[in-house]
mmCIF file of C-alpha atoms in Angstrom:
data_model
loop_
_atom_site.group_PDB
_atom_site.id
_atom_site.type_symbol
_atom_site.label_atom_id
_atom_site.label_comp_id
_atom_site.label_asym_id
_atom_site.label_seq_id
_atom_site.Cartn_x
_atom_site.Cartn_y
_atom_site.Cartn_z
ATOM 1 C CA MET A 27 -114.335 170.311 20.762
ATOM 2 C CA ALA A 28 -115.617 171.810 23.209
ATOM 3 C CA ARG A 29 -119.154 170.005 23.065
ATOM 4 C CA THR A 30 -117.058 166.692 22.262
ATOM 5 C CA PHE A 31 -115.689 167.625 26.013
ATOM 6 C CA LEU A 32 -118.683 167.664 27.080
ATOM 7 C CA SER A 33 -119.573 164.581 25.607
ATOM 8 C CA ARG A 34 -116.875 162.586 26.733
ATOM 9 C CA LEU A 35 -117.324 164.235 30.392
ATOM 10 C CA PHE A 36 -121.394 162.593 30.068
ATOM 11 C CA ALA A 37 -119.960 159.176 29.159
ATOM 12 C CA LEU A 38 -117.310 159.396 32.193
ATOM 13 C CA GLY A 39 -119.807 160.558 34.578
ATOM 14 C CA LEU A 40 -122.400 158.244 33.019
ATOM 15 C CA ALA A 41 -119.929 154.932 33.525
ATOM 16 C CA LEU A 42 -118.517 155.989 37.201
ATOM 17 C CA GLY A 43 -123.093 156.343 37.989
ATOM 18 C CA LEU A 44 -122.996 152.682 37.022
ATOM 19 C CA LEU A 45 -119.701 151.821 39.498
ATOM 20 C CA GLY A 46 -122.615 151.754 41.670
ATOM 21 C CA LEU A 47 -124.540 149.382 40.644
ATOM 22 C CA VAL A 48 -122.188 146.793 40.251
ATOM 23 C CA PRO A 49 -123.358 145.013 43.295
ATOM 24 C CA THR A 50 -127.369 145.681 42.140
ATOM 25 C CA ALA A 51 -126.474 141.897 40.300
ATOM 26 C CA GLN A 52 -126.467 140.386 43.666
ATOM 27 C CA ALA A 53 -125.741 142.023 47.187
ATOM 28 C CA ALA A 54 -122.860 141.229 48.897
ATOM 29 C CA SER A 55 -123.036 137.649 50.579
ATOM 30 C CA LEU A 56 -121.323 138.827 53.549
ATOM 31 C CA ASP A 57 -121.590 135.274 54.934
ATOM 32 C CA GLY A 58 -119.694 133.357 53.066
ATOM 33 C CA LEU A 59 -116.468 131.037 52.258
ATOM 34 C CA SER A 60 -113.816 133.466 50.637
ATOM 35 C CA VAL A 61 -111.524 131.488 48.234
ATOM 36 C CA LYS A 62 -108.964 131.643 45.785
ATOM 37 C CA VAL A 63 -109.576 134.371 42.801
ATOM 38 C CA THR A 64 -106.636 133.992 40.579
ATOM 39 C CA ASN A 65 -107.021 135.736 36.931
ATOM 40 C CA THR A 66 -104.947 133.936 34.279
ATOM 41 C CA SER A 67 -106.516 135.786 31.448
ATOM 42 C CA GLU A 68 -103.458 137.162 28.536
ATOM 43 C CA PRO A 69 -104.152 139.647 25.515
ATOM 44 C CA VAL A 70 -105.204 138.590 22.448
ATOM 45 C CA LEU A 71 -105.990 140.743 19.355
ATOM 46 C CA CYS A 72 -108.723 138.337 17.950
ATOM 47 C CA ALA A 73 -112.010 138.396 19.472
ATOM 48 C CA GLU A 74 -113.118 134.991 18.744
ATOM 49 C CA LYS A 75 -110.658 133.620 21.094
ATOM 50 C CA ASP A 76 -111.398 132.638 24.905
ATOM 51 C CA ASN A 77 -108.808 134.721 26.197
ATOM 52 C CA VAL A 78 -110.234 135.660 29.823
ATOM 53 C CA ALA A 79 -109.535 133.092 32.635
ATOM 54 C CA VAL A 80 -110.536 133.751 36.111
ATOM 55 C CA ASN A 81 -110.087 130.728 38.345
ATOM 56 C CA PHE A 82 -111.954 130.185 41.741
ATOM 57 C CA ALA A 83 -110.131 127.497 44.747
ATOM 58 C CA SER A 84 -111.000 126.387 47.955
ATOM 59 C CA PRO A 85 -110.195 123.120 49.672
ATOM 60 C CA GLU A 86 -113.468 123.990 51.626
ATOM 61 C CA VAL A 87 -116.128 124.841 49.760
ATOM 62 C CA LYS A 88 -119.309 122.348 49.005
ATOM 63 C CA SER A 89 -121.359 125.059 47.611
ATOM 64 C CA PHE A 90 -121.909 127.974 45.740
ATOM 65 C CA ARG A 91 -124.094 130.167 43.378
ATOM 66 C CA ILE A 92 -123.187 131.433 40.064
ATOM 67 C CA GLU A 93 -125.589 134.275 38.442
ATOM 68 C CA ALA A 94 -126.118 136.022 35.245
ATOM 69 C CA VAL A 95 -127.998 139.250 35.110
ATOM 70 C CA HIS A 96 -128.643 141.717 32.364
ATOM 71 C CA PRO A 97 -126.182 144.100 31.988
ATOM 72 C CA ALA A 98 -126.677 147.561 33.714
ATOM 73 C CA TYR A 99 -126.812 149.327 30.343
ATOM 74 C CA MET A 100 -130.060 146.982 29.175
ATOM 75 C CA GLY A 101 -132.927 148.732 29.692
ATOM 76 C CA SER A 102 -130.864 151.409 26.943
ATOM 77 C CA LEU A 103 -130.194 149.269 24.628
ATOM 78 C CA ARG A 104 -131.549 148.836 21.430
ATOM 79 C CA GLN A 105 -129.324 147.249 18.934
ATOM 80 C CA ASP A 106 -127.795 144.311 19.601
ATOM 81 C CA ARG A 107 -124.619 142.649 18.164
ATOM 82 C CA TRP A 108 -123.877 139.158 17.908
ATOM 83 C CA GLU A 109 -122.040 138.808 14.799
ATOM 84 C CA PRO A 110 -118.136 137.372 15.281
ATOM 85 C CA ASP A 111 -115.608 138.897 14.605
ATOM 86 C CA TRP A 112 -112.369 137.603 12.710
ATOM 87 C CA THR A 113 -110.154 141.102 12.919
ATOM 88 C CA ALA A 114 -106.516 139.916 13.577
ATOM 89 C CA CYS A 115 -107.606 136.507 13.723
ATOM 90 C CA GLU A 116 -104.582 135.302 12.501
ATOM 91 C CA ASP A 117 -104.889 131.505 12.692
ATOM 92 C CA ILE A 118 -108.559 131.136 13.060
ATOM 93 C CA SER A 119 -111.429 131.832 10.357
ATOM 94 C CA GLU A 120 -114.812 131.841 9.442
ATOM 95 C CA GLU A 121 -113.648 129.486 6.892
ATOM 96 C CA THR A 122 -111.706 127.334 9.139
ATOM 97 C CA SER A 123 -114.488 127.239 11.950
ATOM 98 C CA ALA A 124 -117.423 126.494 10.066
ATOM 99 C CA LYS A 125 -118.857 122.972 10.768
ATOM 100 C CA PRO A 126 -122.092 121.161 8.886
ATOM 101 C CA HIS A 127 -124.805 121.538 10.306
ATOM 102 C CA PRO A 128 -125.313 119.377 13.369
ATOM 103 C CA VAL A 129 -127.371 116.431 13.591
ATOM 104 C CA MET A 130 -130.480 117.633 16.423
ATOM 105 C CA HIS A 131 -132.312 115.697 18.842
ATOM 106 C CA ILE A 132 -135.467 116.253 21.045
ATOM 107 C CA LEU A 133 -134.567 114.552 24.103
ATOM 108 C CA TYR A 134 -137.218 115.967 26.341
ATOM 109 C CA GLU A 135 -140.241 118.172 25.703
ATOM 110 C CA ASP A 136 -142.915 119.118 27.971
ATOM 111 C CA GLY A 137 -145.177 122.279 28.639
ATOM 112 C CA ASN A 138 -142.520 124.699 30.282
ATOM 113 C CA LEU A 139 -139.622 122.849 28.694
ATOM 114 C CA ARG A 140 -137.399 121.568 25.997
ATOM 115 C CA ILE A 141 -134.258 119.962 25.681
ATOM 116 C CA MET A 142 -132.145 119.357 22.595
ATOM 117 C CA GLY A 143 -129.270 117.535 22.004
ATOM 118 C CA LEU A 144 -126.685 118.591 19.227
ATOM 119 C CA THR A 145 -124.204 116.244 17.648
ATOM 120 C CA PHE A 146 -121.533 117.780 15.303
ATOM 121 C CA SER A 147 -119.816 115.973 12.496
ATOM 122 C CA GLU A 148 -116.539 116.559 14.704
ATOM 123 C CA PHE A 149 -115.511 118.272 18.515
ATOM 124 C CA TRP A 150 -112.683 119.249 19.182
ATOM 125 C CA ARG A 151 -111.717 116.645 21.725
ATOM 126 C CA PRO A 152 -112.613 113.020 21.918
ATOM 127 C CA THR A 153 -115.381 112.081 24.268
ATOM 128 C CA ASP A 154 -117.515 109.004 25.444
ATOM 129 C CA VAL A 155 -119.701 111.211 27.480
ATOM 130 C CA THR A 156 -123.349 110.254 28.121
ATOM 131 C CA VAL A 157 -126.467 112.364 28.546
ATOM 132 C CA THR A 158 -129.479 110.973 30.695
ATOM 133 C CA ILE A 159 -132.759 113.223 30.518
ATOM 134 C CA GLY A 160 -135.452 111.350 32.966
ATOM 135 C CA ASP A 161 -134.599 107.364 31.941
ATOM 136 C CA LYS A 162 -133.237 108.260 28.553
ATOM 137 C CA VAL A 163 -129.817 107.692 27.680
ATOM 138 C CA SER A 164 -128.109 109.796 24.748
ATOM 139 C CA ARG A 165 -124.722 109.158 23.073
ATOM 140 C CA ASN A 166 -122.788 111.612 20.970
ATOM 141 C CA VAL A 167 -123.861 114.912 22.306
ATOM 142 C CA HIS A 168 -121.554 117.657 21.942
ATOM 143 C CA LEU A 169 -124.078 120.116 23.047
ATOM 144 C CA LEU A 170 -127.046 120.022 25.512
ATOM 145 C CA GLN A 171 -129.973 123.145 25.139
ATOM 146 C CA LEU A 172 -132.014 123.853 27.413
ATOM 147 C CA LEU A 173 -134.818 125.802 26.377
ATOM 148 C CA LYS A 174 -137.113 127.499 28.471
ATOM 149 C CA LYS A 175 -141.192 128.150 27.208
ATOM 150 C CA HIS A 176 -142.024 131.974 27.738
ATOM 151 C CA LYS A 177 -144.692 134.343 26.286
ATOM 152 C CA GLY A 178 -145.091 131.660 23.116
ATOM 153 C CA LYS A 179 -141.940 130.850 22.266
ATOM 154 C CA ALA A 180 -139.236 128.463 24.105
ATOM 155 C CA GLU A 181 -136.399 130.371 24.927
ATOM 156 C CA GLU A 182 -132.629 129.190 24.643
ATOM 157 C CA VAL A 183 -131.470 129.904 28.305
ATOM 158 C CA ILE A 184 -128.757 127.037 28.734
ATOM 159 C CA ALA A 185 -126.081 125.519 26.340
ATOM 160 C CA MET A 186 -124.460 122.978 27.939
ATOM 161 C CA TYR A 187 -120.708 121.216 26.103
ATOM 162 C CA PRO A 188 -120.371 117.879 27.753
ATOM 163 C CA GLY A 189 -117.382 117.090 26.153
ATOM 164 C CA ASP A 190 -114.966 119.453 28.403
ATOM 165 C CA GLY A 191 -117.756 121.001 30.920
ATOM 166 C CA TYR A 192 -118.387 124.457 29.608
ATOM 167 C CA TRP A 193 -121.635 126.235 30.625
ATOM 168 C CA ARG A 194 -123.460 129.407 29.116
ATOM 169 C CA ILE A 195 -126.377 130.664 30.349
ATOM 170 C CA LYS A 196 -128.746 133.860 30.006
ATOM 171 C CA PRO A 197 -131.472 135.316 31.950
ATOM 172 C CA LEU A 198 -135.064 135.555 29.594
ATOM 173 C CA PRO A 199 -135.331 138.329 27.251
ATOM 174 C CA PRO A 200 -136.345 141.699 28.697
ATOM 175 C CA GLN A 201 -139.726 143.126 27.517
ATOM 176 C CA HIS A 202 -138.073 145.406 24.780
ATOM 177 C CA LEU A 203 -135.926 142.763 23.389
ATOM 178 C CA ASP A 204 -136.816 139.643 21.338
ATOM 179 C CA TRP A 205 -133.815 137.662 22.336
ATOM 180 C CA THR A 206 -129.878 138.053 23.651
ATOM 181 C CA ALA A 207 -127.074 136.586 23.515
ATOM 182 C CA TYR A 208 -124.598 134.632 25.203
ATOM 183 C CA GLY A 209 -121.278 135.995 26.431
ATOM 184 C CA SER A 210 -119.365 134.855 29.292
ATOM 185 C CA SER A 211 -118.913 130.513 29.529
ATOM 186 C CA PHE A 212 -117.750 128.746 32.807
ATOM 187 C CA ILE A 213 -116.916 125.501 34.264
ATOM 188 C CA VAL A 214 -118.083 123.623 37.067
ATOM 189 C CA GLY A 215 -114.699 121.826 38.380
ATOM 190 C CA PRO A 216 -112.664 119.959 38.935
ATOM 191 C CA VAL A 217 -110.958 121.769 36.533
ATOM 192 C CA GLU A 218 -108.408 120.405 34.372
ATOM 193 C CA PHE A 219 -105.613 121.629 32.006
ATOM 194 C CA ASP A 220 -105.862 119.944 28.429
ATOM 195 C CA GLN A 221 -105.213 122.529 25.836
ATOM 196 C CA ARG A 222 -107.168 124.447 27.378
ATOM 197 C CA PRO A 223 -108.722 124.074 30.910
ATOM 198 C CA VAL A 224 -112.053 121.705 31.139
ATOM 199 C CA ALA A 225 -113.892 119.639 33.382
ATOM 200 C CA ASN A 226 -113.738 116.219 32.860
ATOM 201 C CA LEU A 227 -117.106 114.684 33.354
ATOM 202 C CA LYS A 228 -118.645 110.478 32.926
ATOM 203 C CA ASP A 229 -122.280 111.549 32.765
ATOM 204 C CA VAL A 230 -124.559 114.497 32.792
ATOM 205 C CA ALA A 231 -127.855 114.310 33.516
ATOM 206 C CA PHE A 232 -131.185 116.288 33.755
ATOM 207 C CA ASP A 233 -134.523 116.257 35.979
ATOM 208 C CA PRO A 234 -136.993 118.145 34.438
ATOM 209 C CA GLU A 235 -139.451 118.353 37.570
ATOM 210 C CA THR A 236 -136.241 119.566 39.827
ATOM 211 C CA MET A 237 -134.423 121.474 37.160
ATOM 212 C CA ARG A 238 -131.571 119.889 38.639
ATOM 213 C CA PHE A 239 -128.090 118.213 36.116
ATOM 214 C CA THR A 240 -126.389 115.902 37.943
ATOM 215 C CA LEU A 241 -122.969 115.704 37.006
ATOM 216 C CA THR A 242 -120.928 112.422 37.399
ATOM 217 C CA LEU A 243 -117.360 113.186 37.660
ATOM 218 C CA ALA A 244 -114.582 111.344 35.690
ATOM 219 C CA LYS A 245 -112.510 110.618 38.849
ATOM 220 C CA GLY A 246 -115.118 109.673 40.808
ATOM 221 C CA GLY A 247 -118.039 112.045 42.903
ATOM 222 C CA LYS A 248 -121.018 113.975 41.863
ATOM 223 C CA ALA A 249 -121.577 117.653 41.523
ATOM 224 C CA GLN A 250 -125.519 119.220 41.495
ATOM 225 C CA VAL A 251 -126.626 122.260 39.409
ATOM 226 C CA ALA A 252 -129.658 123.319 39.866
ATOM 227 C CA ILE A 253 -131.444 125.916 38.744
ATOM 228 C CA ALA A 254 -132.905 128.257 41.704
ATOM 229 C CA ASN A 255 -134.846 131.411 39.444
ATOM 230 C CA LEU A 256 -134.842 132.327 36.240
ATOM 231 C CA ASN A 257 -136.740 135.144 34.796
ATOM 232 C CA GLU A 258 -136.645 138.421 32.609
ATOM 233 C CA GLU A 259 -133.536 140.231 34.797
ATOM 234 C CA ARG A 260 -131.445 136.772 36.280
ATOM 235 C CA MET A 261 -130.865 133.343 36.515
ATOM 236 C CA THR A 262 -129.325 131.754 39.009
ATOM 237 C CA LEU A 263 -127.763 127.748 39.882
ATOM 238 C CA ASP A 264 -127.348 126.120 42.705
ATOM 239 C CA VAL A 265 -123.721 124.474 43.003
ATOM 240 C CA SER A 266 -123.348 121.348 45.049
ATOM 241 C CA PHE A 267 -120.041 118.897 45.167
ATOM 242 C CA ASP A 268 -120.472 115.832 47.299
ATOM 243 C CA GLN A 269 -116.645 116.003 47.949
ATOM 244 C CA ALA A 270 -115.101 119.351 48.371
ATOM 245 C CA VAL A 271 -112.436 120.023 44.786
ATOM 246 C CA SER A 272 -108.422 120.200 46.217
ATOM 247 C CA GLY A 273 -105.868 121.263 44.056
ATOM 248 C CA VAL A 274 -107.177 122.900 41.283
ATOM 249 C CA PRO A 275 -110.099 125.084 40.678
ATOM 250 C CA PHE A 276 -113.751 124.494 41.686
ATOM 251 C CA ALA A 277 -114.901 126.752 38.833
ATOM 252 C CA THR A 278 -113.744 128.509 35.851
ATOM 253 C CA LEU A 279 -115.070 131.747 33.830
ATOM 254 C CA ARG A 280 -114.262 131.692 30.285
ATOM 255 C CA SER A 281 -114.672 135.110 28.393
ATOM 256 C CA MET A 282 -112.819 137.635 26.043
ATOM 257 C CA TYR A 283 -111.196 140.576 25.708
ATOM 258 C CA VAL A 284 -109.925 142.550 22.859
ATOM 259 C CA THR A 285 -110.824 146.733 24.265
ATOM 260 C CA GLU A 286 -113.191 147.924 26.586
ATOM 261 C CA PHE A 287 -115.534 148.060 23.433
ATOM 262 C CA ASN A 288 -114.876 144.653 21.932
ATOM 263 C CA ALA A 289 -115.235 142.693 24.963
ATOM 264 C CA ASP A 290 -117.931 140.196 26.056
ATOM 265 C CA VAL A 291 -116.289 140.630 29.842
ATOM 266 C CA ALA A 292 -114.569 143.699 30.604
ATOM 267 C CA ARG A 293 -114.561 144.533 34.349
ATOM 268 C CA ILE A 294 -114.275 142.804 37.473
ATOM 269 C CA ALA A 295 -115.412 143.658 41.316
ATOM 270 C CA VAL A 296 -114.218 141.502 44.294
ATOM 271 C CA ARG A 297 -115.822 141.448 47.881
ATOM 272 C CA GLU A 298 -112.717 140.688 49.729
ATOM 273 C CA GLU A 299 -112.921 139.059 53.588
ATOM 274 C CA LYS A 300 -113.877 141.720 56.022
ATOM 275 C CA ALA A 301 -113.463 144.652 52.985
ATOM 276 C CA ARG A 302 -116.103 147.916 53.514
ATOM 277 C CA SER A 303 -116.036 147.738 49.950
ATOM 278 C CA TRP A 304 -115.783 146.260 46.553
ATOM 279 C CA ARG A 305 -112.478 146.080 44.744
ATOM 280 C CA GLU A 306 -113.052 147.083 41.123
ATOM 281 C CA ASP A 307 -110.522 146.823 38.179
ATOM 282 C CA MET A 308 -110.202 146.214 34.666
ATOM 283 C CA ILE A 309 -110.500 142.525 33.698
ATOM 284 C CA MET A 310 -106.858 142.311 32.464
ATOM 285 C CA THR A 311 -104.944 144.098 34.842
ATOM 286 C CA PHE A 312 -107.110 142.522 38.023
ATOM 287 C CA GLN A 313 -104.727 140.965 40.304
ATOM 288 C CA ASP A 314 -105.706 137.777 42.739
ATOM 289 C CA ALA A 315 -107.654 138.264 45.922
ATOM 290 C CA MET A 316 -109.099 136.188 48.779
ATOM 291 C CA ALA A 317 -112.840 136.957 47.984
ATOM 292 C CA THR A 318 -116.473 136.117 49.155
ATOM 293 C CA ASP A 319 -118.536 137.621 46.279
ATOM 294 C CA ALA A 320 -117.268 138.449 42.207
ATOM 295 C CA TRP A 321 -118.441 140.310 39.599
ATOM 296 C CA MET A 322 -117.398 140.525 36.288
ATOM 297 C CA GLY A 323 -118.767 142.242 33.576
ATOM 298 C CA ARG A 324 -119.365 145.291 31.495
ATOM 299 C CA LEU A 325 -120.674 149.171 32.559
ATOM 300 C CA VAL A 326 -120.627 150.165 28.859
ATOM 301 C CA PRO A 327 -121.809 148.635 26.051
ATOM 302 C CA SER A 328 -119.589 146.340 23.694
ATOM 303 C CA ARG A 329 -119.453 145.714 19.946
ATOM 304 C CA HIS A 330 -119.396 142.013 20.705
ATOM 305 C CA ASN A 331 -122.231 140.112 22.255
ATOM 306 C CA THR A 332 -123.537 143.397 23.410
ATOM 307 C CA SER A 333 -126.906 141.769 25.284
ATOM 308 C CA ALA A 334 -124.766 139.223 26.994
ATOM 309 C CA PRO A 335 -125.207 138.657 30.604
ATOM 310 C CA ASP A 336 -122.387 139.656 33.569
ATOM 311 C CA MET A 337 -121.940 137.009 35.875
ATOM 312 C CA MET A 338 -121.522 136.341 39.622
ATOM 313 C CA PHE A 339 -120.148 133.702 41.852
ATOM 314 C CA ASN A 340 -120.796 133.889 45.563
ATOM 315 C CA HIS A 341 -122.578 132.145 48.642
ATOM 316 C CA PHE A 342 -119.479 129.900 48.677
ATOM 317 C CA ARG A 343 -120.252 127.381 51.927
ATOM 318 C CA ALA A 344 -118.662 124.201 53.075
ATOM 319 C CA GLU A 345 -121.760 122.084 52.883
ATOM 320 C CA PRO A 346 -123.701 121.434 50.031
ATOM 321 C CA ALA A 347 -126.591 123.425 49.555
ATOM 322 C CA PRO A 348 -129.898 122.406 50.885
ATOM 323 C CA SER A 349 -132.082 120.474 48.536
ATOM 324 C CA ARG A 350 -135.343 121.711 46.883
#
């Protein structure tokens, strides 16, 4: 009994110690615009449903930063878990979610990168989005994968769905792991609702020389998503709009939470305007905020996508990000 109590006390102390590491994902930007951060997450029992939604909105923002960083416990992680968990999933299952293997095409390859285009036999919503790599235009690409060649392997670091505007990103694997999982996804807006939050696009283009995506938005205008940093600790994207997004979120984080030990994101920390400290909360109880920085991730390992990265949104600006 005493040993159990001490074990719990040690675990609690470890978690509290890790709380101080939350801002290390990216130090507070301090000088950024504050944006409206709203939580529209809903409780579920099924771990294979995206029930977490954290929205970012401001009629002023024309640029911001998204960062994926290995979780604070990554150095001690020795066993990863990424298998689907269909427990309590009444309306979906492994059988209903199984799809025929997609048709895969190499859209671009050089000494540093490989770009894959995947076409599924069916996609959840009709799409006529084109994908442009250099001067090559492709259609019916449901999933775009970017793989970075690293230490003799091609490591997938970006998965992007042109048909609904969802992205997943992750850093390169750390030295002690061969592979890491994706976790939370995000949408670069304008974010609209069609059965779930989506971004409606006309074209997704990628320039391998500048490592920059250009999104042509269905309602007009463009967004740029540039890979600013990629290493074994973090991936950083700089996002710019040619015009600010009004009336709807300019970005949304999507993820899943069932319990803290079965979640892709369990906690959130925000730096509110002029605040002297971070405000920290569980993801499902977080109330809305006006914030310059937001971190969403985990402090203790989960049984679901254990190695998946934490996510940061910050550096909100009223002007586009400078060209690289």
